Structures are given as structure tokens and as C-alpha cells.
Amino acid sequence: MVPTITADEFEELFRATARDVLSYLRRRSSGDVDDLLAEVYAVAWRRRPDLPAPPLRRAWLFGVARTLLLADGRRQRRDRELVGQLAVRPERAVERTRTEGTAAVLAAALERLSRHDREVLRLVAWEGLTPAELAVALGVRPGTARVRLHRARQALASDPDVRALIEEPEPTGTVATHLASGLGRP
Amino acid sequence: MHRTPWTDAHDRLMVAAKPAVPEPSAAEIERCWARLAPTVEGPGRPRRSRRARIRVGIAAGIGAAVLGTSGLAAAELYTAHTGKGPVDAEDLRLGGPGEKLAVAAPDFGRVVAEETTDIPFPTAESRALALRQQVEDARGAATDEFVSTGALRAWVADAALCSWSNQWAAATRSHHETARAQAIRQIQAAPTWPAVTAIDPDPYSRMESQEVDDGNGNTTTEQYRDESQFYYLGALGEAVEGDTPGVVARVLAQNNGYCRPSLVPDLPNANANFLHTVQ
């Protein structure tokens, strides 16, 4: 097997992306993710012949991280015998954003989505992936990724509580402020 | 089911719901890389010599080898922690106190960071630089190389003093009295740092004599300077009372001698001796 990336190039990739990957893991896990971060790059090094073109590598790493989070969630679920835990343990991430008003409504709406729809929306909105990068992260064709994104968006937008947020914004300080100011827009 | 089109407002809602998480620090990234580096780089990557930095035990007039070997098998190397300390007084004197850490272990960087949290640095950035130096030095280490926590903490304390001296120089030049006073306090308190007292509770520099046999049955008495690990602290503490960066730089360059350039950007001459020795 011929390596497609040298050790120096891999270190560059690590230093260029590790912060984003670590933040990605922290947004989705309540535990110590240092081990997972190292595992993401250990897997990436082992699978270096599979690395995509440089512009898509960050997204590819998110895909590796997502797979490891799922496996970690399954392992923890087995270990702790906690019935009903979701594999990627998104509850804690949701809890962090759960404040009064808009965020609480959206968090609840996200929880009502399927795990896959929820992750598609997060990858695009939180990690800033383009549809092409989303395809790499999900390991699907670009057309499939676009369809999944479209469906996930439609599912969230159709949630009655989200519709209410959009159509009947609350007064200053809650929804109206968010929508008018566009705060947090990347 | 009623379908609602996705709009920019939905995008903004999603972004606003993005959880705030702690910003990854440089130290965290370095710790992770330290775990990965042995896998990625393999044994062939050149490793910077630590020779110039191995000074623990120099009080005995011997170039002490802090890094040593033991019978631990490579297969046991999962963590830098070995639970083993010095085996005898000689080991303690030459290798330093504390647990022997496996330098090549994947979590070496994390362990170094944990073991040195009490050593004060002016900034998080300077601490991260000092830790990174330790990690870089450990690259390519053999699986049977060990270093005591006492020696590591002493090296990191040296780096902290370089950083405080740098703050002192910058503050002295800019007449920033608060920062200057803080640096002086830290430097003059260094003899009480646990990382210092564990290695060198009573720093000294003095002339000693020894009998030397020339091999022909002739014995002569030679004088030599005996210096403890942190023997320069007294001179450094006095130098920072003044306002001449060159004097402080000279103490560090001549006595400590291995302030890395990145730690002393405002006191570049402080690392002259290090550069001369290593390169």
C-alpha cells in the first residue's frame, strides 16, 4: 500500500484541523474527548491512502470522528446498560444550548428529528460544511448528501414549534433578536 | 404534513443553537500530537539532542545521565507512568527524584503537562511553548528511555524562569512597572518553588578541589567550580533588581544557558549559550 501523505504532511493536516475536530467532538459528547481526538487521527493515519483531496480532508475527518463517536456511544451504552441513550450522546450538547426561548424550542425540535437528519443539519450549520464536504463526511455521493440535507431541513422547518418561531417571532430579546441580527452567522 | 420551505431564518436559528464549547488550547493540541507522533513518525525521524539540557546531578561534577534504561519491556509501554522511582542513592543523585516516566509513551506530553501545573508561567502561551519543547525533545525516544519527574520539573522550571526573565525585559524597556514587579517577584521566589527545592534545596556555586592522578604516580590538586542545578538563581535574582537587560541575559546565557529562542524573544542573548552548545 502506497502512502499518499508523508509524516510531515500529516502533521500539517493535524495542526490545521485538530482544533475544529476537537470542537466537533466536544459539541457532541459529554465526556473527555481527548482519547477520541487522538483516535480520529490514528485512524486517519492508518487509512491515509483513503484520504480525499486536501480541500475535503477536514470534512473527511469529521466523518471519522462521527463514526468513532457512534462506536463510543454504543460501547458506553453497553457498558453502563443505559437503555434509551442515543449513540452519539447528543443530549449533553443539547443541554448546553438549552436556555429559555428560541434555543430551547430549536433544541427540542432537533431532538425530535432522526439522528441522521440531526447530524446532517449540525454538520452544515455548526461545522460549516458545504454539500460537497457533507458528502465526504457522510461517505455518500454528493447528490445523496444534497437530498439528505434537503429532507432534514424540510423536517426541521416543518416542525410546528419551529414554524411558530419563524412565523410568529417573540418580542425583543428572544427570537426576533436572533432573526433580525443574524448573530452567530458564519 | 404541512411543508415549510427552509429560509435564511432557519439557518440563523441553527447557528444560534450551536453549543459553546471551550476553545481548544495549544497545550491540548500538543498533547494529542505527542500521543500520535510515535505512530506517525516512526523511529527514523531525527531527534534533537537533549545533551545540553541534562544537568541534574551536575553538583557531583559528573555529566549526569538523566535518561537511562531499565528492564521494562516495550510491550508494557502504554502510559508514561511507570510507578517506579530511583533504585538507589546514586540513581536519585544522577537521575533526579520522583517517578521515572517513559519518554516514548504516547501520553508523555499529557503527563508532562500534568506534572508541571504548579510551575508558574507568565502566560498560557509561554507554558505551552515550554511543554512543547519537552514533547519535541521526546520525539523518537527509544522505548527504554526514562526520565524522572524531578528532572522534568526542573527543566520546565528553567523554562519558566526564561519566560519570566523575558517578561521582565519587555516590562523594563516599556516602563511597565506592574509587569516588571511581578516578574521580579516570581524570579526571586523561584528558590522556593517545589520543582526547584526537590532538586536543589540550597543552590550554590563554589570552588572545590580534587586530587588528580596523572597515571605516572604523580598526584596533583586541581580546582574546579562545583555548581548545583539552580545555582544561577541568586545571580538572576540580583540582576533583575537592576534595569539592564544585557546583565540578565548574560546570567541566563552563561549559567542557565538553554533558554529557547521562542521563550525569550525580548531577551535574545539569553539563549546564546544554548545555541552554541547544541548547534
Tab-separated table of N, CA and C in Angstrom, chain B residues 30-83:
chain	number	residue	atom	x	y	z
B	30	GLU	N	-0.985	19.988	21.418
B	30	GLU	CA	0.352	19.393	21.523
B	30	GLU	C	0.314	18.051	22.226
B	31	ARG	N	-0.507	17.962	23.262
B	31	ARG	CA	-0.616	16.688	23.964
B	31	ARG	C	-1.102	15.593	23.030
B	32	CYS	N	-2.062	15.956	22.204
B	32	CYS	CA	-2.600	14.963	21.270
B	32	CYS	C	-1.535	14.561	20.254
B	33	TRP	N	-0.823	15.554	19.741
B	33	TRP	CA	0.208	15.226	18.762
B	33	TRP	C	1.315	14.364	19.389
B	34	ALA	N	1.599	14.643	20.639
B	34	ALA	CA	2.631	13.847	21.314
B	34	ALA	C	2.227	12.378	21.375
B	35	ARG	N	0.955	12.129	21.486
B	35	ARG	CA	0.485	10.742	21.512
B	35	ARG	C	0.558	10.114	20.127
B	36	LEU	N	0.324	10.948	19.108
B	36	LEU	CA	0.295	10.419	17.747
B	36	LEU	C	1.677	10.291	17.131
B	37	ALA	N	2.555	11.186	17.520
B	37	ALA	CA	3.843	11.302	16.833
B	37	ALA	C	4.600	9.978	16.719
B	38	PRO	N	4.672	9.166	17.798
B	38	PRO	CA	5.416	7.911	17.646
B	38	PRO	C	4.845	7.019	16.545
B	39	THR	N	3.545	7.056	16.372
B	39	THR	CA	2.911	6.240	15.339
B	39	THR	C	3.191	6.806	13.956
B	40	VAL	N	3.058	8.113	13.847
B	40	VAL	CA	3.177	8.748	12.532
B	40	VAL	C	4.629	8.837	12.083
B	41	GLU	N	5.472	9.195	13.001
B	41	GLU	CA	6.853	9.485	12.611
B	41	GLU	C	7.744	8.256	12.591
B	42	GLY	N	7.400	7.264	13.391
B	42	GLY	CA	8.239	6.075	13.439
B	42	GLY	C	9.566	6.382	14.082
B	43	PRO	N	10.429	5.401	14.173
B	43	PRO	CA	11.694	5.579	14.875
B	43	PRO	C	12.747	6.334	14.070
B	44	GLY	N	12.510	6.543	12.774
B	44	GLY	CA	13.582	7.081	11.938
B	44	GLY	C	13.737	8.577	11.953
B	45	ARG	N	12.702	9.284	12.456
B	45	ARG	CA	12.752	10.740	12.391
B	45	ARG	C	13.834	11.270	13.323
B	46	PRO	N	14.640	12.209	12.854
B	46	PRO	CA	15.722	12.719	13.685
B	46	PRO	C	15.204	13.351	14.970
B	47	ARG	N	15.916	13.143	16.030
B	47	ARG	CA	15.522	13.662	17.326
B	47	ARG	C	16.569	14.635	17.818
B	48	ARG	N	16.097	15.732	18.324
B	48	ARG	CA	17.028	16.742	18.813
B	48	ARG	C	17.719	16.237	20.077
B	49	SER	N	18.968	16.530	20.150
B	49	SER	CA	19.726	16.067	21.311
B	49	SER	C	19.302	16.787	22.583
B	50	ARG	N	19.246	16.065	23.668
B	50	ARG	CA	18.969	16.681	24.958
B	50	ARG	C	20.255	16.894	25.721
B	51	ARG	N	21.366	16.607	25.119
B	51	ARG	CA	22.621	16.586	25.849
B	51	ARG	C	22.847	17.860	26.650
B	52	ALA	N	22.597	19.002	25.970
B	52	ALA	CA	22.890	20.264	26.632
B	52	ALA	C	21.962	20.527	27.801
B	53	ARG	N	20.869	19.819	27.865
B	53	ARG	CA	19.898	20.130	28.890
B	53	ARG	C	19.992	19.192	30.076
B	54	ILE	N	20.787	18.177	29.955
B	54	ILE	CA	20.873	17.216	31.046
B	54	ILE	C	21.862	17.721	32.074
B	55	ARG	N	21.334	18.291	33.127
B	55	ARG	CA	22.226	18.895	34.097
B	55	ARG	C	21.928	18.441	35.507
B	56	VAL	N	20.870	17.703	35.671
B	56	VAL	CA	20.564	17.223	37.014
B	56	VAL	C	21.710	16.367	37.511
B	57	GLY	N	22.172	16.646	38.700
B	57	GLY	CA	23.241	15.838	39.250
B	57	GLY	C	24.618	16.392	38.957
B	58	ILE	N	24.657	17.541	38.310
B	58	ILE	CA	25.943	18.103	37.939
B	58	ILE	C	26.730	18.538	39.171
B	59	ALA	N	26.043	18.617	40.303
B	59	ALA	CA	26.726	19.005	41.540
B	59	ALA	C	27.843	18.038	41.877
B	60	ALA	N	27.706	16.822	41.421
B	60	ALA	CA	28.735	15.833	41.714
B	60	ALA	C	29.906	15.948	40.758
B	61	GLY	N	29.844	16.879	39.844
B	61	GLY	CA	30.923	17.039	38.891
B	61	GLY	C	30.864	16.019	37.785
B	62	ILE	N	29.741	15.415	37.627
B	62	ILE	CA	29.579	14.385	36.618
B	62	ILE	C	28.488	14.817	35.663
B	63	GLY	N	28.678	14.643	34.382
B	63	GLY	CA	27.616	14.896	33.423
B	63	GLY	C	26.561	13.829	33.601
B	64	ALA	N	25.557	14.162	34.342
B	64	ALA	CA	24.607	13.138	34.765
B	64	ALA	C	23.720	12.685	33.625
B	65	ALA	N	23.498	11.425	33.547
B	65	ALA	CA	22.603	10.883	32.532
B	65	ALA	C	21.235	10.701	33.141
B	66	VAL	N	20.379	11.658	32.898
B	66	VAL	CA	19.036	11.551	33.434
B	66	VAL	C	18.274	10.467	32.696
B	67	LEU	N	18.490	10.413	31.411
B	67	LEU	CA	17.821	9.384	30.642
B	67	LEU	C	18.588	8.094	30.813
B	68	GLY	N	17.890	7.080	31.209
B	68	GLY	CA	18.556	5.805	31.392
B	68	GLY	C	17.707	4.684	30.866
B	69	THR	N	18.085	3.493	31.144
B	69	THR	CA	17.318	2.355	30.671
B	69	THR	C	16.893	1.512	31.847
B	70	SER	N	15.915	0.704	31.608
B	70	SER	CA	15.503	-0.235	32.636
B	70	SER	C	15.042	-1.496	31.959
B	71	GLY	N	14.610	-2.428	32.752
B	71	GLY	CA	14.198	-3.703	32.202
B	71	GLY	C	12.767	-3.724	31.729
B	72	LEU	N	12.080	-2.606	31.769
B	72	LEU	CA	10.693	-2.614	31.329
B	72	LEU	C	10.614	-2.963	29.854
B	73	ALA	N	9.732	-3.852	29.529
B	73	ALA	CA	9.589	-4.250	28.136
B	73	ALA	C	8.769	-3.224	27.381
B	74	ALA	N	9.046	-3.114	26.087
B	74	ALA	CA	8.320	-2.162	25.262
B	74	ALA	C	6.828	-2.446	25.274
B	75	ALA	N	6.482	-3.709	25.389
B	75	ALA	CA	5.065	-4.061	25.361
B	75	ALA	C	4.301	-3.468	26.528
B	76	GLU	N	5.029	-3.123	27.590
B	76	GLU	CA	4.358	-2.574	28.765
B	76	GLU	C	4.118	-1.077	28.623
B	77	LEU	N	4.632	-0.479	27.558
B	77	LEU	CA	4.562	0.959	27.397
B	77	LEU	C	3.194	1.379	26.890
B	78	TYR	N	2.282	1.533	27.766
B	78	TYR	CA	1.002	2.091	27.366
B	78	TYR	C	0.915	3.539	27.819
B	79	THR	N	1.465	3.797	28.988
B	79	THR	CA	1.450	5.153	29.534
B	79	THR	C	2.858	5.518	29.996
B	80	ALA	N	3.084	6.810	30.100
B	80	ALA	CA	4.396	7.268	30.565
B	80	ALA	C	4.619	6.925	32.041
B	81	HIS	N	3.530	6.753	32.764
B	81	HIS	CA	3.672	6.406	34.181
B	81	HIS	C	4.207	4.982	34.326
B	82	THR	N	5.224	4.833	35.141
B	82	THR	CA	5.778	3.504	35.372
B	82	THR	C	5.612	3.071	36.823
B	83	GLY	N	5.361	4.025	37.700
B	83	GLY	CA	5.243	3.693	39.110
B	83	GLY	C	6.579	3.368	39.751
